[in-house]
Amino acid sequence: MKTERTENMTTNAITVYIRLPIGSVIRTHVDNTNPPKIKIFVIVGYYEEDAITIFFNTEINNIINYSEELRSLHIPFSSSGRSFLTRDCFCDCSHLSLRNKDELHIAVNNQPEINIGNLSVEDLDIVMTTLKNSTKIKGAYKKRYGFYDYGIST
């Protein structure tokens, strides 16, 4: 894990934040759902001040995901062998959510239990390939968030 160091000039206090790697799975309250609630999401990239995340959902919402193409962007995840999941669910690669990375890192440092695990290399490869091949996400965003570059150096 990488760390980021900040210094408060007023108090001369130095705080070191853990920088969460891509593939980190977080369970916390989010405000960008209707209604706001506790959700599980995975970090799939960073850009400037943002962490790029996607949600896990227990079901595919067929009203929003009305076509087979949209439904195909929901990767089924069995809870078997994944300690961070308590039930089978879907990783929603049809929609990206941006979160302030500093706020997220502070939240994890203050409440480490919200960082509930990491995707395996195999799972992360499937997610990143699905994001890279998605026709729902604009190419400019894929480039900006590094989806095209994922796996090149690994």
PDB file of C-alpha atoms in Angstrom:
ATOM      1  CA  MET A   1       0.000   0.000   0.000  1.00  0.00           C
ATOM      2  CA  LYS A   2       1.199   3.467  -0.798  1.00  0.00           C
ATOM      3  CA  THR A   3       1.027   6.243   1.759  1.00  0.00           C
ATOM      4  CA  GLU A   4       0.420   9.932   1.368  1.00  0.00           C
ATOM      5  CA  ARG A   5       1.839  12.407   3.842  1.00  0.00           C
ATOM      6  CA  THR A   6       0.207  15.714   4.726  1.00  0.00           C
ATOM      7  CA  GLU A   7       1.405  18.345   7.128  1.00  0.00           C
ATOM      8  CA  ASN A   8      -0.776  20.732   9.096  1.00  0.00           C
ATOM      9  CA  MET A   9       1.283  23.921   9.312  1.00  0.00           C
ATOM     10  CA  THR A  10      -0.850  25.312  12.158  1.00  0.00           C
ATOM     11  CA  THR A  11      -0.166  22.445  14.549  1.00  0.00           C
ATOM     12  CA  ASN A  12       2.958  21.014  12.900  1.00  0.00           C
ATOM     13  CA  ALA A  13       1.170  17.661  12.960  1.00  0.00           C
ATOM     14  CA  ILE A  14       2.013  15.169  10.274  1.00  0.00           C
ATOM     15  CA  THR A  15      -0.620  12.676   9.190  1.00  0.00           C
ATOM     16  CA  VAL A  16       0.101   9.680   6.996  1.00  0.00           C
ATOM     17  CA  TYR A  17      -2.848   8.325   5.003  1.00  0.00           C
ATOM     18  CA  ILE A  18      -2.967   4.893   3.471  1.00  0.00           C
ATOM     19  CA  ARG A  19      -3.540   5.163  -0.285  1.00  0.00           C
ATOM     20  CA  LEU A  20      -5.923   2.413  -1.225  1.00  0.00           C
ATOM     21  CA  PRO A  21      -4.864   0.352  -4.235  1.00  0.00           C
ATOM     22  CA  ILE A  22      -7.081  -0.214  -7.245  1.00  0.00           C
ATOM     23  CA  GLY A  23      -9.234  -3.218  -6.420  1.00  0.00           C
ATOM     24  CA  SER A  24      -9.852  -2.171  -2.800  1.00  0.00           C
ATOM     25  CA  VAL A  25     -13.373  -3.033  -1.683  1.00  0.00           C
ATOM     26  CA  ILE A  26     -15.083  -0.541   0.638  1.00  0.00           C
ATOM     27  CA  ARG A  27     -18.351  -0.837   2.590  1.00  0.00           C
ATOM     28  CA  THR A  28     -19.678   2.496   3.816  1.00  0.00           C
ATOM     29  CA  HIS A  29     -22.602   4.913   3.677  1.00  0.00           C
ATOM     30  CA  VAL A  30     -23.005   6.704   0.354  1.00  0.00           C
ATOM     31  CA  ASP A  31     -25.180   9.674  -0.540  1.00  0.00           C
ATOM     32  CA  ASN A  32     -25.370   9.150  -4.312  1.00  0.00           C
ATOM     33  CA  THR A  33     -28.028   6.413  -4.163  1.00  0.00           C
ATOM     34  CA  ASN A  34     -31.767   6.769  -3.778  1.00  0.00           C
ATOM     35  CA  PRO A  35     -32.232   6.468  -0.879  1.00  0.00           C
ATOM     36  CA  PRO A  36     -28.729   7.049   0.562  1.00  0.00           C
ATOM     37  CA  LYS A  37     -27.529   3.853   2.241  1.00  0.00           C
ATOM     38  CA  ILE A  38     -24.616   1.606   3.096  1.00  0.00           C
ATOM     39  CA  LYS A  39     -23.133   0.176  -0.115  1.00  0.00           C
ATOM     40  CA  ILE A  40     -20.166  -1.905  -1.177  1.00  0.00           C
ATOM     41  CA  PHE A  41     -17.986  -0.493  -3.944  1.00  0.00           C
ATOM     42  CA  VAL A  42     -14.605  -1.139  -5.498  1.00  0.00           C
ATOM     43  CA  ILE A  43     -11.946   1.394  -6.485  1.00  0.00           C
ATOM     44  CA  VAL A  44     -11.138   1.022 -10.203  1.00  0.00           C
ATOM     45  CA  GLY A  45      -8.967   4.102 -10.744  1.00  0.00           C
ATOM     46  CA  TYR A  46      -7.768   7.511  -9.656  1.00  0.00           C
ATOM     47  CA  TYR A  47      -7.834  10.828 -11.470  1.00  0.00           C
ATOM     48  CA  GLU A  48      -6.663  14.084  -9.914  1.00  0.00           C
ATOM     49  CA  GLU A  49      -8.727  14.465  -6.710  1.00  0.00           C
ATOM     50  CA  ASP A  50     -11.107  11.596  -7.406  1.00  0.00           C
ATOM     51  CA  ALA A  51     -11.257   7.891  -6.737  1.00  0.00           C
ATOM     52  CA  ILE A  52     -13.217   6.162  -9.502  1.00  0.00           C
ATOM     53  CA  THR A  53     -15.545   3.506  -8.076  1.00  0.00           C
ATOM     54  CA  ILE A  54     -18.236   1.048  -9.120  1.00  0.00           C
ATOM     55  CA  PHE A  55     -20.972  -0.465  -6.958  1.00  0.00           C
ATOM     56  CA  PHE A  56     -21.827  -4.015  -6.027  1.00  0.00           C
ATOM     57  CA  ASN A  57     -25.582  -4.661  -6.196  1.00  0.00           C
ATOM     58  CA  THR A  58     -27.577  -7.638  -4.955  1.00  0.00           C
ATOM     59  CA  GLU A  59     -29.740  -7.558  -8.095  1.00  0.00           C
ATOM     60  CA  ILE A  60     -29.716  -6.032 -11.549  1.00  0.00           C
ATOM     61  CA  ASN A  61     -32.283  -3.253 -11.828  1.00  0.00           C
ATOM     62  CA  ASN A  62     -34.045  -4.209 -15.071  1.00  0.00           C
ATOM     63  CA  ILE A  63     -35.827  -0.856 -15.289  1.00  0.00           C
ATOM     64  CA  ILE A  64     -32.550   1.062 -15.518  1.00  0.00           C
ATOM     65  CA  ASN A  65     -30.701  -1.762 -17.278  1.00  0.00           C
ATOM     66  CA  TYR A  66     -33.410  -2.403 -19.847  1.00  0.00           C
ATOM     67  CA  SER A  67     -31.232  -3.912 -22.595  1.00  0.00           C
ATOM     68  CA  GLU A  68     -29.165  -7.075 -22.755  1.00  0.00           C
ATOM     69  CA  GLU A  69     -26.110  -4.884 -23.454  1.00  0.00           C
ATOM     70  CA  LEU A  70     -26.582  -2.985 -20.168  1.00  0.00           C
ATOM     71  CA  ARG A  71     -27.305  -6.173 -18.214  1.00  0.00           C
ATOM     72  CA  SER A  72     -24.101  -7.716 -19.603  1.00  0.00           C
ATOM     73  CA  LEU A  73     -22.113  -4.985 -17.828  1.00  0.00           C
ATOM     74  CA  HIS A  74     -23.115  -6.484 -14.453  1.00  0.00           C
ATOM     75  CA  ILE A  75     -20.578  -9.148 -13.514  1.00  0.00           C
ATOM     76  CA  PRO A  76     -21.945 -11.900 -11.262  1.00  0.00           C
ATOM     77  CA  PHE A  77     -19.863 -12.434  -8.119  1.00  0.00           C
ATOM     78  CA  SER A  78     -20.383 -15.462  -5.915  1.00  0.00           C
ATOM     79  CA  SER A  79     -19.768 -14.881  -2.211  1.00  0.00           C
ATOM     80  CA  SER A  80     -17.935 -18.216  -2.118  1.00  0.00           C
ATOM     81  CA  GLY A  81     -14.222 -17.531  -1.704  1.00  0.00           C
ATOM     82  CA  ARG A  82     -14.760 -13.793  -1.315  1.00  0.00           C
ATOM     83  CA  SER A  83     -14.737 -12.902   2.371  1.00  0.00           C
ATOM     84  CA  PHE A  84     -15.837  -9.333   1.635  1.00  0.00           C
ATOM     85  CA  LEU A  85     -19.213 -10.526   0.281  1.00  0.00           C
ATOM     86  CA  THR A  86     -21.952 -11.946   2.489  1.00  0.00           C
ATOM     87  CA  ARG A  87     -24.141 -12.953  -0.485  1.00  0.00           C
ATOM     88  CA  ASP A  88     -23.950 -13.391  -4.222  1.00  0.00           C
ATOM     89  CA  CYS A  89     -24.180 -10.093  -6.097  1.00  0.00           C
ATOM     90  CA  PHE A  90     -23.267  -8.197  -9.252  1.00  0.00           C
ATOM     91  CA  CYS A  91     -20.455  -5.735  -9.888  1.00  0.00           C
ATOM     92  CA  ASP A  92     -22.045  -2.896 -11.877  1.00  0.00           C
ATOM     93  CA  CYS A  93     -19.667  -1.866 -14.667  1.00  0.00           C
ATOM     94  CA  SER A  94     -22.326   0.263 -16.363  1.00  0.00           C
ATOM     95  CA  HIS A  95     -21.843   3.330 -14.174  1.00  0.00           C
ATOM     96  CA  LEU A  96     -18.819   5.058 -12.629  1.00  0.00           C
ATOM     97  CA  SER A  97     -19.079   6.956  -9.341  1.00  0.00           C
ATOM     98  CA  LEU A  98     -16.513   9.599  -8.422  1.00  0.00           C
ATOM     99  CA  ARG A  99     -15.508  10.060  -4.787  1.00  0.00           C
ATOM    100  CA  ASN A 100     -13.072  12.539  -3.304  1.00  0.00           C
ATOM    101  CA  LYS A 101      -9.974  10.402  -2.757  1.00  0.00           C
ATOM    102  CA  ASP A 102      -8.778  12.376   0.258  1.00  0.00           C
ATOM    103  CA  GLU A 103     -12.136  12.035   2.011  1.00  0.00           C
ATOM    104  CA  LEU A 104     -12.175   8.324   1.217  1.00  0.00           C
ATOM    105  CA  HIS A 105      -8.645   7.794   2.517  1.00  0.00           C
ATOM    106  CA  ILE A 106      -9.416   9.771   5.687  1.00  0.00           C
ATOM    107  CA  ALA A 107     -12.557   7.679   6.231  1.00  0.00           C
ATOM    108  CA  VAL A 108     -10.574   4.443   5.892  1.00  0.00           C
ATOM    109  CA  ASN A 109      -7.848   5.726   8.203  1.00  0.00           C
ATOM    110  CA  ASN A 110     -10.467   6.709  10.804  1.00  0.00           C
ATOM    111  CA  GLN A 111     -12.505   3.513  10.330  1.00  0.00           C
ATOM    112  CA  PRO A 112     -10.231   0.785   8.895  1.00  0.00           C
ATOM    113  CA  GLU A 113     -13.043  -1.766   9.106  1.00  0.00           C
ATOM    114  CA  ILE A 114     -14.779  -0.157   6.099  1.00  0.00           C
ATOM    115  CA  ASN A 115     -11.950  -1.466   3.888  1.00  0.00           C
ATOM    116  CA  ILE A 116     -13.395  -4.977   3.710  1.00  0.00           C
ATOM    117  CA  GLY A 117     -11.025  -6.554   1.200  1.00  0.00           C
ATOM    118  CA  ASN A 118      -9.525  -6.534  -2.252  1.00  0.00           C
ATOM    119  CA  LEU A 119     -10.538  -8.065  -5.542  1.00  0.00           C
ATOM    120  CA  SER A 120      -8.326 -10.938  -6.635  1.00  0.00           C
ATOM    121  CA  VAL A 121      -6.106 -10.298  -9.647  1.00  0.00           C
ATOM    122  CA  GLU A 122      -8.444 -12.457 -11.739  1.00  0.00           C
ATOM    123  CA  ASP A 123     -11.572 -10.589 -10.583  1.00  0.00           C
ATOM    124  CA  LEU A 124      -9.919  -7.201 -11.134  1.00  0.00           C
ATOM    125  CA  ASP A 125      -8.879  -8.262 -14.648  1.00  0.00           C
ATOM    126  CA  ILE A 126     -12.493  -9.183 -15.469  1.00  0.00           C
ATOM    127  CA  VAL A 127     -13.804  -5.887 -14.073  1.00  0.00           C
ATOM    128  CA  MET A 128     -11.200  -3.753 -15.846  1.00  0.00           C
ATOM    129  CA  THR A 129     -11.696  -5.601 -19.150  1.00  0.00           C
ATOM    130  CA  THR A 130     -15.459  -5.118 -18.869  1.00  0.00           C
ATOM    131  CA  LEU A 131     -14.988  -1.396 -18.170  1.00  0.00           C
ATOM    132  CA  LYS A 132     -12.516  -1.040 -21.043  1.00  0.00           C
ATOM    133  CA  ASN A 133     -14.877  -2.786 -23.494  1.00  0.00           C
ATOM    134  CA  SER A 134     -18.062  -1.061 -22.284  1.00  0.00           C
ATOM    135  CA  THR A 135     -19.908   0.979 -24.885  1.00  0.00           C
ATOM    136  CA  LYS A 136     -21.722   2.793 -22.054  1.00  0.00           C
ATOM    137  CA  ILE A 137     -18.550   4.542 -20.811  1.00  0.00           C
ATOM    138  CA  LYS A 138     -17.118   7.172 -23.148  1.00  0.00           C
ATOM    139  CA  GLY A 139     -13.642   6.574 -24.544  1.00  0.00           C
ATOM    140  CA  ALA A 140     -12.421   9.891 -23.116  1.00  0.00           C
ATOM    141  CA  TYR A 141     -13.276   8.667 -19.607  1.00  0.00           C
ATOM    142  CA  LYS A 142     -11.639   5.287 -20.209  1.00  0.00           C
ATOM    143  CA  LYS A 143      -8.466   7.082 -21.294  1.00  0.00           C
ATOM    144  CA  ARG A 144      -8.588   9.630 -18.458  1.00  0.00           C
ATOM    145  CA  TYR A 145      -9.080   6.961 -15.793  1.00  0.00           C
ATOM    146  CA  GLY A 146      -6.451   4.598 -17.191  1.00  0.00           C
ATOM    147  CA  PHE A 147      -8.738   1.766 -18.270  1.00  0.00           C
ATOM    148  CA  TYR A 148      -6.958   1.454 -21.632  1.00  0.00           C
ATOM    149  CA  ASP A 149      -3.603   1.244 -19.850  1.00  0.00           C
ATOM    150  CA  TYR A 150      -4.664  -1.368 -17.310  1.00  0.00           C
ATOM    151  CA  GLY A 151      -2.718  -4.591 -17.660  1.00  0.00           C
ATOM    152  CA  ILE A 152      -0.093  -3.217 -20.057  1.00  0.00           C
ATOM    153  CA  SER A 153       2.709  -3.297 -17.478  1.00  0.00           C
ATOM    154  CA  THR A 154       1.436  -6.298 -15.505  1.00  0.00           C
TER     155      THR A 154
END
